[in-house]
PDB file of C-alpha atoms and ligand atoms in Angstrom:
ATOM      1  CA  MET A   1       0.079  -6.205  23.833  1.00 50.00           C
ATOM      2  CA  SER A   2       1.185  -2.832  22.542  1.00 48.00           C
ATOM      3  CA  LYS A   3      -0.706   0.108  24.062  1.00 73.00           C
ATOM      4  CA  ARG A   4      -0.440   2.126  20.880  1.00 86.00           C
ATOM      5  CA  ASN A   5      -2.731   1.117  18.054  1.00 96.00           C
ATOM      6  CA  THR A   6      -0.318   0.355  15.262  1.00 98.00           C
ATOM      7  CA  ILE A   7      -1.726  -0.702  11.921  1.00 98.00           C
ATOM      8  CA  ILE A   8       0.297  -2.157   9.040  1.00 98.00           C
ATOM      9  CA  TYR A   9      -0.728  -1.246   5.500  1.00 98.00           C
ATOM     10  CA  PRO A  10       1.067  -3.774   3.267  1.00 98.00           C
ATOM     11  CA  GLY A  11       1.226  -3.826  -0.493  1.00 98.00           C
ATOM     12  CA  SER A  12       3.277  -3.661  -3.660  1.00 97.00           C
ATOM     13  CA  PHE A  13       2.705   0.081  -4.268  1.00 98.00           C
ATOM     14  CA  ASP A  14       4.211  -0.153  -7.780  1.00 97.00           C
ATOM     15  CA  PRO A  15       3.580   2.750  -8.052  1.00 98.00           C
ATOM     16  CA  PRO A  16       1.710   4.365  -5.153  1.00 98.00           C
ATOM     17  CA  THR A  17      -1.576   5.906  -6.365  1.00 98.00           C
ATOM     18  CA  ASN A  18      -3.863   8.605  -5.012  1.00 98.00           C
ATOM     19  CA  GLY A  19      -6.061   5.752  -3.778  1.00 97.00           C
ATOM     20  CA  HIS A  20      -3.225   4.428  -1.614  1.00 98.00           C
ATOM     21  CA  LEU A  21      -2.502   7.895  -0.260  1.00 98.00           C
ATOM     22  CA  ASP A  22      -6.182   8.479   0.450  1.00 98.00           C
ATOM     23  CA  LEU A  23      -6.244   5.308   2.536  1.00 98.00           C
ATOM     24  CA  ILE A  24      -3.008   6.147   4.372  1.00 98.00           C
ATOM     25  CA  GLY A  25      -4.518   9.521   5.298  1.00 98.00           C
ATOM     26  CA  ARG A  26      -7.732   7.946   6.541  1.00 98.00           C
ATOM     27  CA  ALA A  27      -5.786   5.406   8.605  1.00 98.00           C
ATOM     28  CA  ALA A  28      -3.458   8.069  10.030  1.00 98.00           C
ATOM     29  CA  ALA A  29      -6.533   9.920  11.311  1.00 98.00           C
ATOM     30  CA  LEU A  30      -7.827   6.805  13.097  1.00 98.00           C
ATOM     31  CA  PHE A  31      -4.798   4.917  14.405  1.00 98.00           C
ATOM     32  CA  ASP A  32      -1.805   5.973  16.513  1.00 98.00           C
ATOM     33  CA  ASP A  33       0.785   4.667  14.058  1.00 98.00           C
ATOM     34  CA  VAL A  34       0.478   3.592  10.437  1.00 98.00           C
ATOM     35  CA  ILE A  35       3.287   1.508   8.975  1.00 98.00           C
ATOM     36  CA  VAL A  36       3.103   1.365   5.197  1.00 98.00           C
ATOM     37  CA  ALA A  37       4.978  -1.832   4.358  1.00 98.00           C
ATOM     38  CA  VAL A  38       6.268  -2.356   0.825  1.00 98.00           C
ATOM     39  CA  LEU A  39       6.687  -6.016  -0.085  1.00 97.00           C
ATOM     40  CA  LYS A  40      10.289  -6.661  -1.153  1.00 96.00           C
ATOM     41  CA  HIS A  41      10.009  -9.796  -3.289  1.00 82.00           C
ATOM     42  CA  ASP A  42       6.750 -10.791  -4.885  1.00 72.00           C
ATOM     43  CA  GLY A  43       8.135 -12.415  -8.016  1.00 77.00           C
ATOM     44  CA  LYS A  44       6.389  -9.833 -10.206  1.00 80.00           C
ATOM     45  CA  GLN A  45       8.334  -7.703 -12.675  1.00 89.00           C
ATOM     46  CA  ALA A  46       8.253  -4.277 -11.023  1.00 95.00           C
ATOM     47  CA  LEU A  47       8.415  -0.874 -12.701  1.00 96.00           C
ATOM     48  CA  PHE A  48       9.947   0.823  -9.645  1.00 96.00           C
ATOM     49  CA  SER A  49      12.543  -0.602  -7.268  1.00 96.00           C
ATOM     50  CA  VAL A  50      11.491  -1.034  -3.639  1.00 97.00           C
ATOM     51  CA  ASP A  51      13.762   1.894  -2.694  1.00 97.00           C
ATOM     52  CA  GLU A  52      12.054   4.130  -5.259  1.00 97.00           C
ATOM     53  CA  ARG A  53       8.625   3.115  -3.997  1.00 98.00           C
ATOM     54  CA  ILE A  54       9.662   3.860  -0.419  1.00 98.00           C
ATOM     55  CA  LYS A  55      10.995   7.298  -1.430  1.00 98.00           C
ATOM     56  CA  MET A  56       7.792   8.152  -3.328  1.00 98.00           C
ATOM     57  CA  LEU A  57       5.583   7.050  -0.423  1.00 98.00           C
ATOM     58  CA  ARG A  58       7.725   9.008   2.060  1.00 98.00           C
ATOM     59  CA  GLU A  59       7.454  12.156  -0.046  1.00 98.00           C
ATOM     60  CA  ALA A  60       3.732  11.773  -0.663  1.00 98.00           C
ATOM     61  CA  ALA A  61       2.947  11.027   3.004  1.00 98.00           C
ATOM     62  CA  SER A  62       5.405  13.518   4.521  1.00 98.00           C
ATOM     63  CA  HIS A  63       2.494  15.593   5.922  1.00 98.00           C
ATOM     64  CA  LEU A  64       1.398  12.644   8.085  1.00 98.00           C
ATOM     65  CA  PRO A  65       3.687  12.487  11.161  1.00 98.00           C
ATOM     66  CA  ASN A  66       2.298   9.143  12.366  1.00 98.00           C
ATOM     67  CA  ALA A  67       2.792   7.363   9.030  1.00 98.00           C
ATOM     68  CA  ARG A  68       6.051   5.437   8.583  1.00 98.00           C
ATOM     69  CA  ILE A  69       7.180   3.792   5.347  1.00 98.00           C
ATOM     70  CA  GLU A  70       9.155   0.545   5.552  1.00 98.00           C
ATOM     71  CA  SER A  71       9.707  -2.608   3.523  1.00 98.00           C
ATOM     72  CA  PHE A  72       9.219  -6.227   4.483  1.00 98.00           C
ATOM     73  CA  ASP A  73      10.011  -9.724   3.336  1.00 97.00           C
ATOM     74  CA  GLY A  74       8.529 -13.079   4.270  1.00 97.00           C
ATOM     75  CA  LEU A  75       5.193 -13.563   5.972  1.00 98.00           C
ATOM     76  CA  LEU A  76       3.186 -10.435   6.688  1.00 98.00           C
ATOM     77  CA  VAL A  77       2.025 -11.752  10.064  1.00 98.00           C
ATOM     78  CA  ASP A  78       5.657 -12.311  11.141  1.00 98.00           C
ATOM     79  CA  TYR A  79       6.468  -8.751  10.147  1.00 98.00           C
ATOM     80  CA  ALA A  80       3.387  -7.462  12.019  1.00 98.00           C
ATOM     81  CA  ARG A  81       4.452  -9.355  15.135  1.00 97.00           C
ATOM     82  CA  LYS A  82       7.965  -7.884  14.940  1.00 97.00           C
ATOM     83  CA  GLN A  83       6.429  -4.414  14.718  1.00 97.00           C
ATOM     84  CA  ASP A  84       4.225  -5.165  17.726  1.00 96.00           C
ATOM     85  CA  ALA A  85       1.158  -4.563  15.547  1.00 97.00           C
ATOM     86  CA  ARG A  86      -2.106  -6.467  15.818  1.00 97.00           C
ATOM     87  CA  LEU A  87      -3.830  -4.788  12.895  1.00 98.00           C
ATOM     88  CA  ILE A  88      -3.444  -5.122   9.146  1.00 98.00           C
ATOM     89  CA  LEU A  89      -5.077  -2.585   6.843  1.00 98.00           C
ATOM     90  CA  ARG A  90      -6.338  -3.390   3.370  1.00 98.00           C
ATOM     91  CA  GLY A  91      -8.400  -1.247   1.052  1.00 97.00           C
ATOM     92  CA  ILE A  92     -11.455  -2.545  -0.723  1.00 97.00           C
ATOM     93  CA  ARG A  93     -12.507  -0.599  -3.801  1.00 94.00           C
ATOM     94  CA  ALA A  94     -15.257  -2.755  -5.211  1.00 91.00           C
ATOM     95  CA  VAL A  95     -16.893  -6.150  -4.719  1.00 91.00           C
ATOM     96  CA  SER A  96     -14.317  -7.598  -7.110  1.00 90.00           C
ATOM     97  CA  ASP A  97     -11.572  -6.992  -4.505  1.00 93.00           C
ATOM     98  CA  TYR A  98     -13.449  -8.863  -1.836  1.00 95.00           C
ATOM     99  CA  GLU A  99     -12.690 -12.474  -2.707  1.00 96.00           C
ATOM    100  CA  TYR A 100      -8.908 -11.997  -2.866  1.00 96.00           C
ATOM    101  CA  GLU A 101      -8.932  -9.882   0.285  1.00 98.00           C
ATOM    102  CA  LEU A 102     -11.097 -12.394   2.152  1.00 98.00           C
ATOM    103  CA  GLN A 103      -8.697 -15.208   1.247  1.00 98.00           C
ATOM    104  CA  MET A 104      -5.678 -13.238   2.425  1.00 98.00           C
ATOM    105  CA  ALA A 105      -7.335 -12.057   5.615  1.00 98.00           C
ATOM    106  CA  LEU A 106      -8.465 -15.565   6.542  1.00 98.00           C
ATOM    107  CA  MET A 107      -5.064 -17.052   5.710  1.00 98.00           C
ATOM    108  CA  ASN A 108      -3.409 -14.430   7.902  1.00 98.00           C
ATOM    109  CA  ARG A 109      -5.914 -15.205  10.659  1.00 98.00           C
ATOM    110  CA  LYS A 110      -5.126 -18.915  10.331  1.00 98.00           C
ATOM    111  CA  LEU A 111      -1.399 -18.136  10.595  1.00 98.00           C
ATOM    112  CA  SER A 112      -1.813 -15.691  13.456  1.00 98.00           C
ATOM    113  CA  PRO A 113      -5.258 -15.667  15.132  1.00 98.00           C
ATOM    114  CA  ASN A 114      -4.610 -12.568  17.227  1.00 97.00           C
ATOM    115  CA  ILE A 115      -3.878 -10.317  14.244  1.00 98.00           C
ATOM    116  CA  GLU A 116      -6.969  -8.685  12.761  1.00 98.00           C
ATOM    117  CA  THR A 117      -7.423  -7.368   9.230  1.00 98.00           C
ATOM    118  CA  VAL A 118      -9.238  -4.045   8.996  1.00 98.00           C
ATOM    119  CA  PHE A 119     -10.824  -3.082   5.674  1.00 98.00           C
ATOM    120  CA  MET A 120     -11.312   0.529   4.697  1.00 97.00           C
ATOM    121  CA  LEU A 121     -12.834   2.172   1.635  1.00 96.00           C
ATOM    122  CA  PRO A 122     -10.842   4.746  -0.321  1.00 96.00           C
ATOM    123  CA  SER A 123     -12.728   7.757  -1.638  1.00 96.00           C
ATOM    124  CA  GLU A 124     -15.173   6.712  -4.360  1.00 95.00           C
ATOM    125  CA  ALA A 125     -13.245   9.047  -6.675  1.00 95.00           C
ATOM    126  CA  TYR A 126     -10.506   6.399  -6.657  1.00 96.00           C
ATOM    127  CA  SER A 127     -12.664   3.290  -6.746  1.00 94.00           C
ATOM    128  CA  TYR A 128     -11.519   2.416 -10.283  1.00 95.00           C
ATOM    129  CA  LEU A 129      -7.868   3.188  -9.670  1.00 97.00           C
ATOM    130  CA  SER A 130      -5.087   0.593  -9.495  1.00 97.00           C
ATOM    131  CA  SER A 131      -1.305   0.609  -9.893  1.00 97.00           C
ATOM    132  CA  ARG A 132      -1.695  -1.798 -12.802  1.00 96.00           C
ATOM    133  CA  LEU A 133      -3.995   0.573 -14.713  1.00 97.00           C
ATOM    134  CA  VAL A 134      -1.799   3.580 -13.942  1.00 97.00           C
ATOM    135  CA  LYS A 135       1.155   1.721 -15.476  1.00 96.00           C
ATOM    136  CA  GLU A 136      -0.897   0.699 -18.488  1.00 96.00           C
ATOM    137  CA  VAL A 137      -2.275   4.207 -19.151  1.00 96.00           C
ATOM    138  CA  TRP A 138       1.154   5.769 -18.609  1.00 96.00           C
ATOM    139  CA  GLY A 139       2.825   3.145 -20.841  1.00 94.00           C
ATOM    140  CA  LEU A 140       0.419   4.019 -23.647  1.00 95.00           C
ATOM    141  CA  GLY A 141       1.042   7.758 -23.280  1.00 93.00           C
ATOM    142  CA  GLY A 142      -2.159   8.635 -21.359  1.00 95.00           C
ATOM    143  CA  ASP A 143      -2.544  11.385 -18.757  1.00 95.00           C
ATOM    144  CA  ILE A 144      -2.096  10.113 -15.190  1.00 96.00           C
ATOM    145  CA  HIS A 145      -1.964  13.559 -13.551  1.00 95.00           C
ATOM    146  CA  ASP A 146      -5.066  13.094 -11.367  1.00 95.00           C
ATOM    147  CA  LEU A 147      -4.271   9.478 -10.507  1.00 97.00           C
ATOM    148  CA  VAL A 148      -0.954   9.597  -8.674  1.00 98.00           C
ATOM    149  CA  PRO A 149       0.871  11.896  -6.239  1.00 98.00           C
ATOM    150  CA  GLU A 150       3.085  14.562  -7.826  1.00 98.00           C
ATOM    151  CA  THR A 151       6.302  12.733  -6.862  1.00 98.00           C
ATOM    152  CA  VAL A 152       5.091   9.610  -8.683  1.00 98.00           C
ATOM    153  CA  GLU A 153       4.101  11.559 -11.798  1.00 97.00           C
ATOM    154  CA  ARG A 154       7.527  13.220 -11.821  1.00 97.00           C
ATOM    155  CA  ARG A 155       9.353   9.878 -11.581  1.00 96.00           C
ATOM    156  CA  LEU A 156       7.170   8.327 -14.255  1.00 95.00           C
ATOM    157  CA  LYS A 157       8.062  11.221 -16.553  1.00 92.00           C
ATOM    158  CA  GLN A 158      11.752  10.734 -15.725  1.00 92.00           C
ATOM    159  CA  LYS A 159      11.450   7.061 -16.648  1.00 87.00           C
ATOM    160  CA  ARG A 160       9.909   8.001 -19.970  1.00 79.00           C
ATOM    161  CA  GLY A 161      12.742  10.506 -20.523  1.00 74.00           C
ATOM    162  CA  ASN A 162      15.301   7.812 -19.795  1.00 63.00           C
ATOM    163  CA  SER A 163      13.741   5.156 -22.015  1.00 60.00           C
TER     164      SER A 163
HETATM  165  O1  PNS B   1      -0.681  -4.643  -3.198  1.00 85.73           O
HETATM  166  P1  PNS B   1      -0.786  -6.129  -3.233  1.00 85.73           P
HETATM  167  O2  PNS B   1       0.173  -6.682  -4.269  1.00 85.73           O
HETATM  168  O3  PNS B   1      -2.198  -6.606  -3.434  1.00 85.73           O
HETATM  169  O4  PNS B   1      -0.300  -6.657  -1.794  1.00 85.73           O
HETATM  170  C1  PNS B   1      -0.229  -8.024  -1.518  1.00 85.73           C
HETATM  171  C2  PNS B   1       0.453  -8.295  -0.147  1.00 85.73           C
HETATM  172  C3  PNS B   1       1.827  -7.642  -0.105  1.00 85.73           C
HETATM  173  C4  PNS B   1      -0.388  -7.712   0.956  1.00 85.73           C
HETATM  174  C5  PNS B   1       0.553  -9.834   0.016  1.00 85.73           C
HETATM  175  O5  PNS B   1       1.128 -10.377  -1.140  1.00 85.73           O
HETATM  176  C6  PNS B   1       1.376 -10.250   1.230  1.00 85.73           C
HETATM  177  O6  PNS B   1       1.000 -10.021   2.345  1.00 85.73           O
HETATM  178  N1  PNS B   1       2.542 -10.876   0.983  1.00 85.73           N
HETATM  179  C7  PNS B   1       3.441 -11.320   2.015  1.00 85.73           C
HETATM  180  C8  PNS B   1       3.520 -12.841   2.068  1.00 85.73           C
HETATM  181  C9  PNS B   1       2.457 -13.422   2.971  1.00 85.73           C
HETATM  182  O7  PNS B   1       2.369 -13.116   4.127  1.00 85.73           O
HETATM  183  N2  PNS B   1       1.631 -14.306   2.380  1.00 85.73           N
HETATM  184  C10 PNS B   1       0.581 -15.014   3.095  1.00 85.73           C
HETATM  185  C11 PNS B   1      -0.621 -14.149   3.384  1.00 85.73           C
HETATM  186  S1  PNS B   1      -1.877 -14.350   2.223  1.00 85.73           S
END
């Protein structure tokens, strides 16, 4: 067992939101190492490439020395094992998140009983926030300034400029 408390925060992060960054900050204050793990292939049509998402997360979390941004493929529990991590972090915003998160956590426990899922709450200011809604609001020309880190807003604007 690793002596350092390493926690993996997996997700799509397409794009990273202020809610994600809030959670990364909270985790970085509690655990020795936080690995933010961007899923490489989830079959969904993504707005940002995995490399872009990694760059945005690295820029937005650059003030957190114990947060590392990586990508992963395959089973999350296999990735966690390779990283010598026994903890998985997921955020729960509202009761509506719970069922999906419970299913995933219990499936991961079934696959790897010694890996625990830890749930944390982002700031209530972000409890309505999701990557999907950010993309929708941005796609319809709405203001996403308070919803995403500056690097994400900049890249979204670039995408609009290029389209
Ligand atoms: O941000 P998301 O899209 O809700 O994150 C979902 C994620 C990446 C955590 C989940 O899809 C995942 O862990 N995928 C890896 C494949 C896997 O391990 N599946 C079985 C566990 S349910």
